[in-house]
XYZ file of C-alpha atoms in Angstrom:
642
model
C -23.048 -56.880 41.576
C -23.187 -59.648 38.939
C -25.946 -61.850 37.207
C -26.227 -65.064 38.230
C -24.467 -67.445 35.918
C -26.602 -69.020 33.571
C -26.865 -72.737 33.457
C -28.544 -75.127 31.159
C -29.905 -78.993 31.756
C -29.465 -79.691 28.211
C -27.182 -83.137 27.521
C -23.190 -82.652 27.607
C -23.166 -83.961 24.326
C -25.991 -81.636 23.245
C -23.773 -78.373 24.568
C -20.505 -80.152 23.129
C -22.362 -80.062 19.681
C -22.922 -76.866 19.976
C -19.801 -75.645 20.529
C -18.888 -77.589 17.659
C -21.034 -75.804 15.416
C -20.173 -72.518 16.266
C -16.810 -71.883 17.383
C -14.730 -71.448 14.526
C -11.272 -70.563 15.992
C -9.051 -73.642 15.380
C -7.041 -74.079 18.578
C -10.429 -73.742 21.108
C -12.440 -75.868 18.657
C -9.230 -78.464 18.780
C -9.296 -77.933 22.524
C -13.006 -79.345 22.776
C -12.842 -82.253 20.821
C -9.380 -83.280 22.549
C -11.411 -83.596 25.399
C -14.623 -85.166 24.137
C -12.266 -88.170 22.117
C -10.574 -88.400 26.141
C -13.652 -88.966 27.376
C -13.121 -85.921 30.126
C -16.297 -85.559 30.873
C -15.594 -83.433 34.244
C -13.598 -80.740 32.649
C -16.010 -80.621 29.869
C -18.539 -80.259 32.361
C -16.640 -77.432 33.938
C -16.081 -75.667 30.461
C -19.736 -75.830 29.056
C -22.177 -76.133 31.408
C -22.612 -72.749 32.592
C -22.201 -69.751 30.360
C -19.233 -67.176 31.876
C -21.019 -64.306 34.370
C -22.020 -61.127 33.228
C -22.050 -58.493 35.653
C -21.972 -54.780 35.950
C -18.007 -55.352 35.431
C -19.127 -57.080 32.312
C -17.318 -60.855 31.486
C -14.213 -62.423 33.136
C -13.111 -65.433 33.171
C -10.114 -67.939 32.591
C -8.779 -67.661 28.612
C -9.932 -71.119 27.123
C -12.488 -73.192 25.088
C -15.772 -73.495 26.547
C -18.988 -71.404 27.384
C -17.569 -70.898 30.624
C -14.105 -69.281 29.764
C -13.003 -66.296 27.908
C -12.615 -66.858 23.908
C -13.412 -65.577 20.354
C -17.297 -67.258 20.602
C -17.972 -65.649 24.154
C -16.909 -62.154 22.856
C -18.962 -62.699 19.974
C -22.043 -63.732 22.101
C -21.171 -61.206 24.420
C -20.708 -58.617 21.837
C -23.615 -59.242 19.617
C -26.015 -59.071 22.625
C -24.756 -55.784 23.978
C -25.066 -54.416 19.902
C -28.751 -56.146 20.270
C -29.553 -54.510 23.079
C -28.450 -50.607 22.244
C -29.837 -51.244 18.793
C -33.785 -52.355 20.195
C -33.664 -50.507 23.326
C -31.521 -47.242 22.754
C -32.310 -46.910 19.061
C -31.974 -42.854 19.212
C -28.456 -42.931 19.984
C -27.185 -46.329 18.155
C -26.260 -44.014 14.802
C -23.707 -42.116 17.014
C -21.997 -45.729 17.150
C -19.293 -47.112 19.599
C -15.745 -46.568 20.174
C -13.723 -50.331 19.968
C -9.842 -50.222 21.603
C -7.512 -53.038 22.530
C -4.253 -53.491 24.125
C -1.264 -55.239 23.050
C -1.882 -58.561 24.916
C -2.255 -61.944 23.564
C -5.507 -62.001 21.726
C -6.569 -58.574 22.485
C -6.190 -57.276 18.427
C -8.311 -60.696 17.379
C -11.384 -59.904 20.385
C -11.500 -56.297 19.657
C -12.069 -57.048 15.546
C -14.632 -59.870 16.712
C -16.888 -57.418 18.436
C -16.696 -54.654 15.996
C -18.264 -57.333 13.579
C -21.259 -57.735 15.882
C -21.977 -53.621 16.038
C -21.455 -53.340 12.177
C -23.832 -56.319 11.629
C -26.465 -54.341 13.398
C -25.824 -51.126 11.088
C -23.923 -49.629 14.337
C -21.176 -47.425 13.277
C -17.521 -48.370 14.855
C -14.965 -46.160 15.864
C -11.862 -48.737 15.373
C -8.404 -47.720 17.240
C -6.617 -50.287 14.736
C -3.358 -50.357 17.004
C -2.966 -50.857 20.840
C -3.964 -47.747 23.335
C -4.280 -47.447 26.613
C -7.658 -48.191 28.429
C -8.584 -44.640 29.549
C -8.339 -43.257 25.376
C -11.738 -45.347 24.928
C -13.836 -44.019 27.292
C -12.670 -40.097 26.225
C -13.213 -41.381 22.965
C -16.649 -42.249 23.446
C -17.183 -38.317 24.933
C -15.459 -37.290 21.959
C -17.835 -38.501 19.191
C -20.631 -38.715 21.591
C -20.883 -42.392 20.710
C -23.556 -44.473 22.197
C -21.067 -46.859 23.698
C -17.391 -48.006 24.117
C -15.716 -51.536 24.114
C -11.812 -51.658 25.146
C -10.491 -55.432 24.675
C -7.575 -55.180 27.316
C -6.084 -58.654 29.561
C -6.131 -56.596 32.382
C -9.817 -56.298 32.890
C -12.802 -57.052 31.533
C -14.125 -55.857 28.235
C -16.443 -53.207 29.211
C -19.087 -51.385 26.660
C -20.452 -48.579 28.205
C -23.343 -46.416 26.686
C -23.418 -42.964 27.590
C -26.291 -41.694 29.523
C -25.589 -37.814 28.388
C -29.036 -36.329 27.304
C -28.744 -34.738 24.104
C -30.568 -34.612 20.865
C -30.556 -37.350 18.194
C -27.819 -37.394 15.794
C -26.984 -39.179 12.633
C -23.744 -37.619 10.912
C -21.382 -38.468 13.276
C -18.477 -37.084 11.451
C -19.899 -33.686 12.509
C -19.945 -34.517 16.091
C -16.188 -35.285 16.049
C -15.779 -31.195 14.791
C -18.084 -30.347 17.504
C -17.471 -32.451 20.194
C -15.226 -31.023 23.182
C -13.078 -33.016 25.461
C -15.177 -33.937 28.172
C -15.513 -36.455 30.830
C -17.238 -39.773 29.097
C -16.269 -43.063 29.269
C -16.979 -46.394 27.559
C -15.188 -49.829 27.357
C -15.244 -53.489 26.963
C -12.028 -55.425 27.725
C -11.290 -58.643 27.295
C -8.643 -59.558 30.074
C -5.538 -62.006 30.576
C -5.823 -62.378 34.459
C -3.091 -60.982 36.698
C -3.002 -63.933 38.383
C -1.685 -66.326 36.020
C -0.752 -64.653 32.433
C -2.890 -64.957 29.360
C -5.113 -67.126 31.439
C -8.018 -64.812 32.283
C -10.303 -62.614 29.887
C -12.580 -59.644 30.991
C -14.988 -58.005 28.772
C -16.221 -55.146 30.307
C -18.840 -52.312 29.939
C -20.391 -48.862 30.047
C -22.956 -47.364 29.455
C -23.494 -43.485 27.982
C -23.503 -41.785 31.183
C -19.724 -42.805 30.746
C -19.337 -44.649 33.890
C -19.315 -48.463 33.644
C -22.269 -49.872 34.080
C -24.765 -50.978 37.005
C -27.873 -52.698 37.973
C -30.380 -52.951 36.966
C -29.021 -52.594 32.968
C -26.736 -55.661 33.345
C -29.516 -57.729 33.893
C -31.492 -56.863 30.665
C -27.889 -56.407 28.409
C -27.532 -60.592 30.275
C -30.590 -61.428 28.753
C -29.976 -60.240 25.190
C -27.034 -61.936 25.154
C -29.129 -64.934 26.155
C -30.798 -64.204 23.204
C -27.886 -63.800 20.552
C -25.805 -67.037 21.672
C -25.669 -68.142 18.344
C -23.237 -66.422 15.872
C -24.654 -64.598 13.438
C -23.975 -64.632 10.194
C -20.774 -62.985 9.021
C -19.611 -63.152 13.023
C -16.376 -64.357 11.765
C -15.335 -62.944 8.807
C -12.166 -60.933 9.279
C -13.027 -56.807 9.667
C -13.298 -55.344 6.374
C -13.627 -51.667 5.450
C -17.224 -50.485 5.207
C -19.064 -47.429 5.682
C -19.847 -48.433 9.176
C -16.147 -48.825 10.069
C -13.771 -45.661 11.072
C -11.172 -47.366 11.140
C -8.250 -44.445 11.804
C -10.612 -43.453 14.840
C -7.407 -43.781 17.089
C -5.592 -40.762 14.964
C -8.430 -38.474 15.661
C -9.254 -38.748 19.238
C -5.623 -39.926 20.682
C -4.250 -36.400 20.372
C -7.419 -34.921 21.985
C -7.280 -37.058 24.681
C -3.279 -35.915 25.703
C -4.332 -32.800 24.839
C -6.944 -33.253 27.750
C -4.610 -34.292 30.093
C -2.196 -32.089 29.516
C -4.437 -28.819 29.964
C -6.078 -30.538 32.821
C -2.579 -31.003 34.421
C -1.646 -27.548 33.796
C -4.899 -26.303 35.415
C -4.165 -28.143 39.241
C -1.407 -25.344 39.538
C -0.620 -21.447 39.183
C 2.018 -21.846 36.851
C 3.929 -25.023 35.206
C 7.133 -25.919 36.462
C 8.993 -29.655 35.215
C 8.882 -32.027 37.666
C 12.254 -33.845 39.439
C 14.271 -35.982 37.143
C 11.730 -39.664 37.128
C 11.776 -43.100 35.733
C 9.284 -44.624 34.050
C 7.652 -47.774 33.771
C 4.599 -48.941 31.763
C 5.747 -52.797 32.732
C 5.211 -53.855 29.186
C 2.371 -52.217 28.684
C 0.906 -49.493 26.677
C 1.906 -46.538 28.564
C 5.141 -46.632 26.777
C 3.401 -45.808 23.688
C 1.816 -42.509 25.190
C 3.207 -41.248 28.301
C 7.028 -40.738 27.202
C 5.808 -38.984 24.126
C 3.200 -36.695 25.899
C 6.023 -35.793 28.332
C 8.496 -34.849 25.839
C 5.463 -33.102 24.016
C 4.995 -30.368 26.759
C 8.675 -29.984 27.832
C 9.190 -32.898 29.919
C 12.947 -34.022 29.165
C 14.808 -35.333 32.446
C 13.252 -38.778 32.580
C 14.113 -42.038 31.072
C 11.799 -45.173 30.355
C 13.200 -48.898 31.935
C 14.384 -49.897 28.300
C 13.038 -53.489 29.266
C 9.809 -52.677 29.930
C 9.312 -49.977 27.692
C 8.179 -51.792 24.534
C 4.569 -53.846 24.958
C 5.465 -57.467 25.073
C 2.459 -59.493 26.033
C 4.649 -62.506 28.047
C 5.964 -60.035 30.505
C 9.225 -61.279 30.509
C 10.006 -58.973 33.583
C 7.999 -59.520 36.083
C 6.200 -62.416 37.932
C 3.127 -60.698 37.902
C 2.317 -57.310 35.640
C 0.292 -55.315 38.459
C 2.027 -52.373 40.257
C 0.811 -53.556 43.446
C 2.547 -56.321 43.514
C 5.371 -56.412 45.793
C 8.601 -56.909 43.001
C 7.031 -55.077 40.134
C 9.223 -52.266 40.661
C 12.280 -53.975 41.207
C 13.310 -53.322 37.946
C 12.608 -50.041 37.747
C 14.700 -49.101 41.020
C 17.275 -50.835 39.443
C 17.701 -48.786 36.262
C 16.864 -45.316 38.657
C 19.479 -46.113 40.860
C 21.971 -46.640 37.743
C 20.962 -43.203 36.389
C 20.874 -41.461 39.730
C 17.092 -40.785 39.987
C 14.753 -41.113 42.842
C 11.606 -40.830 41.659
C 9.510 -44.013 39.570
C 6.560 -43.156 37.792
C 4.890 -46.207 36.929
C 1.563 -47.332 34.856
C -0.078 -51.222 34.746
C -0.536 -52.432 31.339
C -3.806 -50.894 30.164
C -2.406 -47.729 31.596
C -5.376 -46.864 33.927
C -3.704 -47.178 37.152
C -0.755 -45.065 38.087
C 1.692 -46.087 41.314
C 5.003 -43.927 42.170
C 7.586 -44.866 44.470
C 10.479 -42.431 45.830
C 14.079 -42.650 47.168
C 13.928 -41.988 50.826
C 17.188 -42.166 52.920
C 18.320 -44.230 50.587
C 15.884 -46.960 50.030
C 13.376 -46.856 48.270
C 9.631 -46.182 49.639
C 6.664 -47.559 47.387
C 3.014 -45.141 48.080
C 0.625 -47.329 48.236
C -2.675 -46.362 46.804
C -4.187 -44.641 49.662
C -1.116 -42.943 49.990
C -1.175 -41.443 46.183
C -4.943 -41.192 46.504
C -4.506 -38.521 49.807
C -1.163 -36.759 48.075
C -3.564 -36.589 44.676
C -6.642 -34.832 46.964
C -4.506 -33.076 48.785
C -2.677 -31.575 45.130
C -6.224 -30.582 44.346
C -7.424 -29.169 47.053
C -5.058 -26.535 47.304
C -5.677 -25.839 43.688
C -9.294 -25.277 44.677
C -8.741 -22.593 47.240
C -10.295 -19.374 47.213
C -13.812 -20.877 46.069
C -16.850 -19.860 47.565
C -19.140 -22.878 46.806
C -16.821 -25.652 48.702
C -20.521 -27.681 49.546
C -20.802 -28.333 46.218
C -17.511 -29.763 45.487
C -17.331 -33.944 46.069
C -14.831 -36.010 46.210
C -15.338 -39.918 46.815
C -13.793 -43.343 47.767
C -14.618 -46.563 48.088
C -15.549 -48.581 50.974
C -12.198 -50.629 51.441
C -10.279 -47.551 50.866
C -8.700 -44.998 53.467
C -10.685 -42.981 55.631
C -8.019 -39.901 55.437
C -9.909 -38.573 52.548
C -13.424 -38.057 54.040
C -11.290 -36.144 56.757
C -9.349 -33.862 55.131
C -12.593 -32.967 52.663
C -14.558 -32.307 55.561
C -11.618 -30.046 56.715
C -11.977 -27.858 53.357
C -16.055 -27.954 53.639
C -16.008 -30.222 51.010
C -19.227 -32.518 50.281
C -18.053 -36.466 50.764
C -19.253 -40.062 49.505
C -18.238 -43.303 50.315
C -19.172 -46.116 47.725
C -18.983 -49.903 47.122
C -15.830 -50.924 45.439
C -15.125 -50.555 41.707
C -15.808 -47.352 39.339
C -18.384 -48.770 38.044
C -20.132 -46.972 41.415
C -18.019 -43.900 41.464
C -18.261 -42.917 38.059
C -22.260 -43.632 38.053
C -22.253 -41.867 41.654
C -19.976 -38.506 40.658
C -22.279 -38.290 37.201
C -25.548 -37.911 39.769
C -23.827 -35.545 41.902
C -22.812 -33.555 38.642
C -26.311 -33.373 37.642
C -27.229 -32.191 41.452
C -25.104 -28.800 40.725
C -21.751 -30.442 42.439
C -18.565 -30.216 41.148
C -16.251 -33.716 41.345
C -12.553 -33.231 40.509
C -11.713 -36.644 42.185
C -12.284 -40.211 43.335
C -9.953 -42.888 44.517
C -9.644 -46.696 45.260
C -7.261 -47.972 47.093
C -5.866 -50.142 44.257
C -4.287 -47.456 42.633
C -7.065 -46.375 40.607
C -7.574 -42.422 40.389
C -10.592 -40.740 38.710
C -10.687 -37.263 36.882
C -14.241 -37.033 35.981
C -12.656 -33.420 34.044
C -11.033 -35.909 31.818
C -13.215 -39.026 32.065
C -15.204 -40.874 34.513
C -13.005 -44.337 34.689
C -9.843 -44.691 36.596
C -7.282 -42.975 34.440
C -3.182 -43.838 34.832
C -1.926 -41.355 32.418
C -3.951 -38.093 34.177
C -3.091 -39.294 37.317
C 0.541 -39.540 36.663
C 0.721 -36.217 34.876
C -0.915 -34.751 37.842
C 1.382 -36.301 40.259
C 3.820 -34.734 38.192
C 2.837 -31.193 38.488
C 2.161 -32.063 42.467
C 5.792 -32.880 42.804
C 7.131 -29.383 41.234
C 4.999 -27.937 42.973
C 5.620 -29.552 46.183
C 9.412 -29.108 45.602
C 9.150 -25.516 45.313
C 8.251 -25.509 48.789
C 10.914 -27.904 50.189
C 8.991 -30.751 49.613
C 9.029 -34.214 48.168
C 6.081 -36.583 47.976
C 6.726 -38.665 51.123
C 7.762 -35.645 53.238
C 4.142 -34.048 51.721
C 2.685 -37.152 52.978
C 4.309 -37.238 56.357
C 3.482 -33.741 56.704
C -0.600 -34.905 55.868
C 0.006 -37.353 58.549
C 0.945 -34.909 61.160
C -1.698 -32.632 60.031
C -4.807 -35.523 60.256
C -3.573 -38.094 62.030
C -1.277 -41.503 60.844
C -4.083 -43.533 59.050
C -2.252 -46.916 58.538
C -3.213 -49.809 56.803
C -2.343 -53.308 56.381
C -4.357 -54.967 53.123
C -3.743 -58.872 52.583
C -5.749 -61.650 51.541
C -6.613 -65.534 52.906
C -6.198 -67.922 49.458
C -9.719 -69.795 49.822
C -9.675 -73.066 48.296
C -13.436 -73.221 47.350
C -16.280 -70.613 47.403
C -18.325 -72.595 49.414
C -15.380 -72.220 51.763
C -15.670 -68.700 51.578
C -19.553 -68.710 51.914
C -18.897 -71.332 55.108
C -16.697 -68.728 56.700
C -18.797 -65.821 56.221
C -21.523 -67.986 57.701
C -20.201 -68.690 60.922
C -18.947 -65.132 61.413
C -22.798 -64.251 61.057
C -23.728 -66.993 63.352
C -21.155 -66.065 65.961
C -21.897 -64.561 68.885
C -19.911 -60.987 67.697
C -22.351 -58.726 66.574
C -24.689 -59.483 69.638
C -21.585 -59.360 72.205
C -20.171 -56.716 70.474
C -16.573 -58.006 71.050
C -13.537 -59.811 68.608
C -10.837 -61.120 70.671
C -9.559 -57.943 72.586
C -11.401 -55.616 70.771
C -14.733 -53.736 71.193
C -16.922 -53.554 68.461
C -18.898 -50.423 67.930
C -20.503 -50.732 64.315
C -21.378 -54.058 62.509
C -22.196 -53.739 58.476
C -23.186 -56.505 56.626
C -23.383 -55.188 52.873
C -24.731 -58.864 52.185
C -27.830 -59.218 54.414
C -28.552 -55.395 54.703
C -27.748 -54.537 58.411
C -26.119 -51.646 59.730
C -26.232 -51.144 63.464
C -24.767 -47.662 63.210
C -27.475 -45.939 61.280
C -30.660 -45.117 62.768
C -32.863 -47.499 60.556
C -29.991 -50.200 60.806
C -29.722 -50.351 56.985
C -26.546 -49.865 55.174
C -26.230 -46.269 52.906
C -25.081 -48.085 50.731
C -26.528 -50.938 48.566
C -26.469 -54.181 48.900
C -25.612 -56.954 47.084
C -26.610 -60.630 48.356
C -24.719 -62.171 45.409
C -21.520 -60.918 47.606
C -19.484 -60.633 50.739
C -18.639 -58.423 52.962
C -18.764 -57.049 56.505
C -16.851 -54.355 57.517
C -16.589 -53.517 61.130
C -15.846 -50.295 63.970
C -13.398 -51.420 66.523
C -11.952 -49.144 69.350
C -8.205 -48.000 69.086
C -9.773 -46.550 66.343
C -9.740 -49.245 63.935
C -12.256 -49.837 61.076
C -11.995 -53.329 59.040
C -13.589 -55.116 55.734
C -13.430 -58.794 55.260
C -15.441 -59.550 51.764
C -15.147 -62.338 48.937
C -13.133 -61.372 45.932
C -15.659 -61.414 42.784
C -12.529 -62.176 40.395
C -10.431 -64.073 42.088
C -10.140 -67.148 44.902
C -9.768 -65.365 47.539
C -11.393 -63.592 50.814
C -10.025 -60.024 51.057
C -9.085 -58.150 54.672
C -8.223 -54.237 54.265
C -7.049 -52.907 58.174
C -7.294 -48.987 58.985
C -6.178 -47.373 62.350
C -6.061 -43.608 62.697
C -3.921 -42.222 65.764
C -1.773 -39.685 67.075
C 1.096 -42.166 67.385
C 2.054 -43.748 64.403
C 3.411 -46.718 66.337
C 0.343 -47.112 67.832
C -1.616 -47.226 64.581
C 1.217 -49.602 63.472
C 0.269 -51.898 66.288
C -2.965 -51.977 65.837
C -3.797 -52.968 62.792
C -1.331 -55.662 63.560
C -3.552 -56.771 66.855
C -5.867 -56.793 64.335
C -4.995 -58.935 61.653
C -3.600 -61.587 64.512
C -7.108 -61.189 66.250
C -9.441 -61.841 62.715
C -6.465 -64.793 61.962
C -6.798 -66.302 65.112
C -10.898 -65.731 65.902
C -12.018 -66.402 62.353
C -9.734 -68.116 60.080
C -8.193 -70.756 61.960
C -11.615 -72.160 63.673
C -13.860 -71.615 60.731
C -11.934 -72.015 57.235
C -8.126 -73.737 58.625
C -7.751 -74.588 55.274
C -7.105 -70.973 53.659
C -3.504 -70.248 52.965
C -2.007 -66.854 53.848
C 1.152 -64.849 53.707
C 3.267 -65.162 57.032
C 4.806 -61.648 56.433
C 2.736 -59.343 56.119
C 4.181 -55.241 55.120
C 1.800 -52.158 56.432
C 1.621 -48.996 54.086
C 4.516 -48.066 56.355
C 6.481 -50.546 55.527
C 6.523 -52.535 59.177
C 6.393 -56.514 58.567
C 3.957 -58.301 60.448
C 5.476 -62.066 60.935
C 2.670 -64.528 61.308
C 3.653 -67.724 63.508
């Protein structure tokens, strides 16, 4: 859910003054008047007229000058009314201060400084990692010193701050809370993002709030309107970070080694006894997993495994890979490359910011890339053998989101286990497991299908380095009973049924496209008829207008969001189907499950599925979206599109 972008009626040449007078970087300020002396009064239209969205995923937006774009003055604005709004409205826990991170991509040192200035200005203490770190190190960190919020500057996603929600009494000396504090499961950040989509070109700045889980509505709509209210800099908004006593500026040097300690004992704890894992490869595609994971490894015995010397180092250009995202068919080419020169068959791999983990493994002598639904069942299925012999299974939970596999809900309900689905993003499972915590449940894991894995044991954000060292202990484990990972999965398969997918997307060249399309589904005759093409429908949701015709009061569990959307749909042959509007990118998502007996016959019909929404939907109501013409299931069966 996001806030509606705000807009102003004031003159262009009023906002163009203004952005004169307070942006202060060189090159964005040089940007603005380029365009006001070219008379480009379109694009400076586009750049200034409405201020870049805040949402519960806090700020993204393409990397450029303007109110609309990601840059030094929006982090500052952004930053100085988040520190506005925990110093008036959460005064009690601002002493306990925030924990500030970045990554090693362009700009992500310069945004990170920027927004400590804005916490310090409002006497909020800062807990500084001064070099890169990985993404899931900030929200720990916030645990850790039971700060009152966290702010991660990372171009993968959005600067988050988070506050934690923890009850607990008022504290001021916050040095004795980092003797006191235990590793625990609380996460804050605020990223400012390069997009994925085209490099360096995208910023996020993303938050969360002190429950550790990012935050939601209705607290992004009052931390929108103090930012509102703190557009202009403030004085001293600029100046480069200087020591004070508000700055802890070696924060990274205490809490780093707690959080691998973390994993590490939490990795340990999934099995009986440790045993190393296969000979791997790893990747952290020039990110900064390379500066943790290969040292952690080594650091509890882990030897056999080399890092893809090319990728190993952070280099914020990428010069690797077309696009730095482990789902992104290529990604891994590299890596393959290097394992098959050193004989290994196994890739461990992290994204950039290290909070998503992917794997891929040599099978018959090709290689097989999981995809996330795949890790995410092989990762429950790890854990819920570890859980065995407990007598209160209804009070553990595990959750997913909505777009992601059904398998899960099926094998928890197999172990007695207590299951949620949620909307996408951790910004709902993290808030979602922290209720269910405080009901009396235990929740050792959530999932989304784009390789994002939570441990709320270690934090409650999606968490690359956990999830690989748990994979890692799955694997021995697995092995010592004639295993490997895609044999465990196959065996899964067998055991609840071959749940495959086929996730793609339609390029949309507008939103109102995309809100056109959406429209005339709605006003088709489907949901009354109850039939697409071939197909019988047997539930309709519309997360957008709040209908659910399999639930008794025909309202959707879940909540809504009319800012979005998305429909997701029962077919028979088994077959259950989302269609929504990306909130980050151009784009109108379509994620395909069939579970059956017969794996060709779940193969086949998610195909006859994608052909039927293609040929019912897309062509007659938006024929000018683009789309892939081969499409690969999680299988690895190519659909080719006419």
């Amino acid at each position: 859910m996001s806030v509606p972008t705000s807009t102003t009626e004031e003159p262009l040449s009023l906002l163009v003054q203004k952005w004169l007078e307070w942006d202060r970087n060189p090159e964005t300020r040089a940007e603005i008047e380029q365009l006001q002396k070219a008379g480009a009064t379109a694009e400076l239209e586009l750049r200034l007229r409405q201020r870049i969205q805040f949402g519960t995923a806090g700020l993204r937006g393409r990397m450029a000058a303007g109110f609309s774009c990601m840059n030094s003055l929006t982090v500052i604005q952004a930053s100085q009314g988040l520190a506005k709004y925990i110093r008036d409205k959460h005064s009690d826990i601002a002493p306990n201060g925030v924990v500030i991170g970045h990554d090693a991509r362009h700009n992500s040192a310069k945004f990170a400084a920027l927004a400590a200035n804005a916490f310090i200005a409002m006497g909020i203490p800062v807990w500084y990692y001064s070099k890169p770190t990985l993404t899931p190190s900030v929200p720990f960190g916030v645990t850790h010193v039971r700060a009152a919020a966290g702010v991660m500057i990372t171009a993968s996603h959005v600067c988050l701050l988070t506050i934690r929600a923890v009850t607990r009494a008022k504290r001021s000396d916050t040095d004795d809370l980092v003797d006191r504090t235990q590793p625990k499961t609380t996460v804050t950040k605020c990223s400012a993002h390069a997009s994925l989509i085209q490099m360096d070109d995208a910023d996020w700045w993303t938050r969360y709030f002190k429950n550790g889980a990012q935050i939601n509505t209705p607290m992004d709509v009052e931390i929108a309107q103090s930012i509102d209210n703190n557009l202009e800099p403030w004085p001293n908004a600029w100046d480069s970070l200087e020591a004070t006593a508000y700055l802890h500026a070696e924060a990274l040097q205490t809490i780093l080694p707690r959080y691998t300690e973390a994993v590490w004992n939490y990795a340990k704890s999934t099995v009986p006894s440790w045993s190393s894992p296969r000979p791997f490869m790893y990747t952290p595609l020039h990110g900064v997993g390379g500066l943790i994971f290969p040292e952690l490894c080594r650091s509890v015995g882990i030897t056999d495994f080399a890092a893809v010397t090319e990728q190993v180092e952070p280099n914020p250009d990428f010069p690797t890979v077309a696009f730095p995202n482990p789902e992104e068919n290529g990604s891994l080419d590299l890596a393959m490359q290097s394992a098959d020169k050193e004989g290994k068959t196994l890739i461990i791999a992290n994204d950039p910011d290290a909070d998503r983990f992917a794997a891929a493994e040599k099978v018959d002598g090709s290689w097989f890339t999981f995809t996330g639904n795949h890790l995410g069942v092989l990762l429950a299925s790890h854990l819920f053998d570890s859980l065995e012999g407990r007598n209160d299974k209804s009070r553990i939970a595990v959750l997913n989101s909505a777009v992601s596999t059904g398998m899960l809900e099926k094998m928890a309900r197999s172990k007695g286990f207590h299951f949620e689905e949620t909307l996408t993003g951790f910004k709902w499972m993290g808030n979602i497991a922290r209720r269910l915590e405080e009901s009396g449940y235990h929740v050792p894991f959530a999932f989304e299908e784009a390789l994002g894995y939570m441990f709320p044991d270690v934090c409650h954000d999606k968490d690359g380095v956990t999830a690989a060292m748990v994979f890692l202990a799955a694997e021995a484990r697995w092995r010592s009973q004639g295993l490997t990972p895609y044999s465990k999965l196959q065996q899964l398969f067998k055991d609840f049924g071959y749940f495959e997918t086929l996730n793609n997307y339609f390029r949309s060249p507008s939103p109102e496209i995309t809100k056109s399309l959406f429209g005339a589904i709605r006003n088709g005759p489907y949901r009354t008829q109850k039939s697409l093409g071939s197909f019988k429908i047997l539930r309709w949701r519309d997360m957008t207008e709040g209908y659910d015709s399999g639930t008794e009061d025909q309202k959707p569990a879940l909540p809504i969001d009319k800012s979005s959307q998305m429909l997701t749909i029962w077919l028979d042959r088994d077959v259950r189907f989302t269609i929504r509007g990306s909130g980050t990118e151009p784009k109108v998502k379509v994620y395909i499950e069939s579970c059956s007996a017969s794996h060709a016959q779940a193969v086949d019909a998610v195909c006859d599925t994608f052909r039927t929404v293609l040929k019912e939907w897309i062509r007659p109501f938006a024929p000018s979206m683009s789309y892939s013409k081969n499409l690969p299931t999680s299988s690895g069966h190519i659909l080719n599109i006419d």
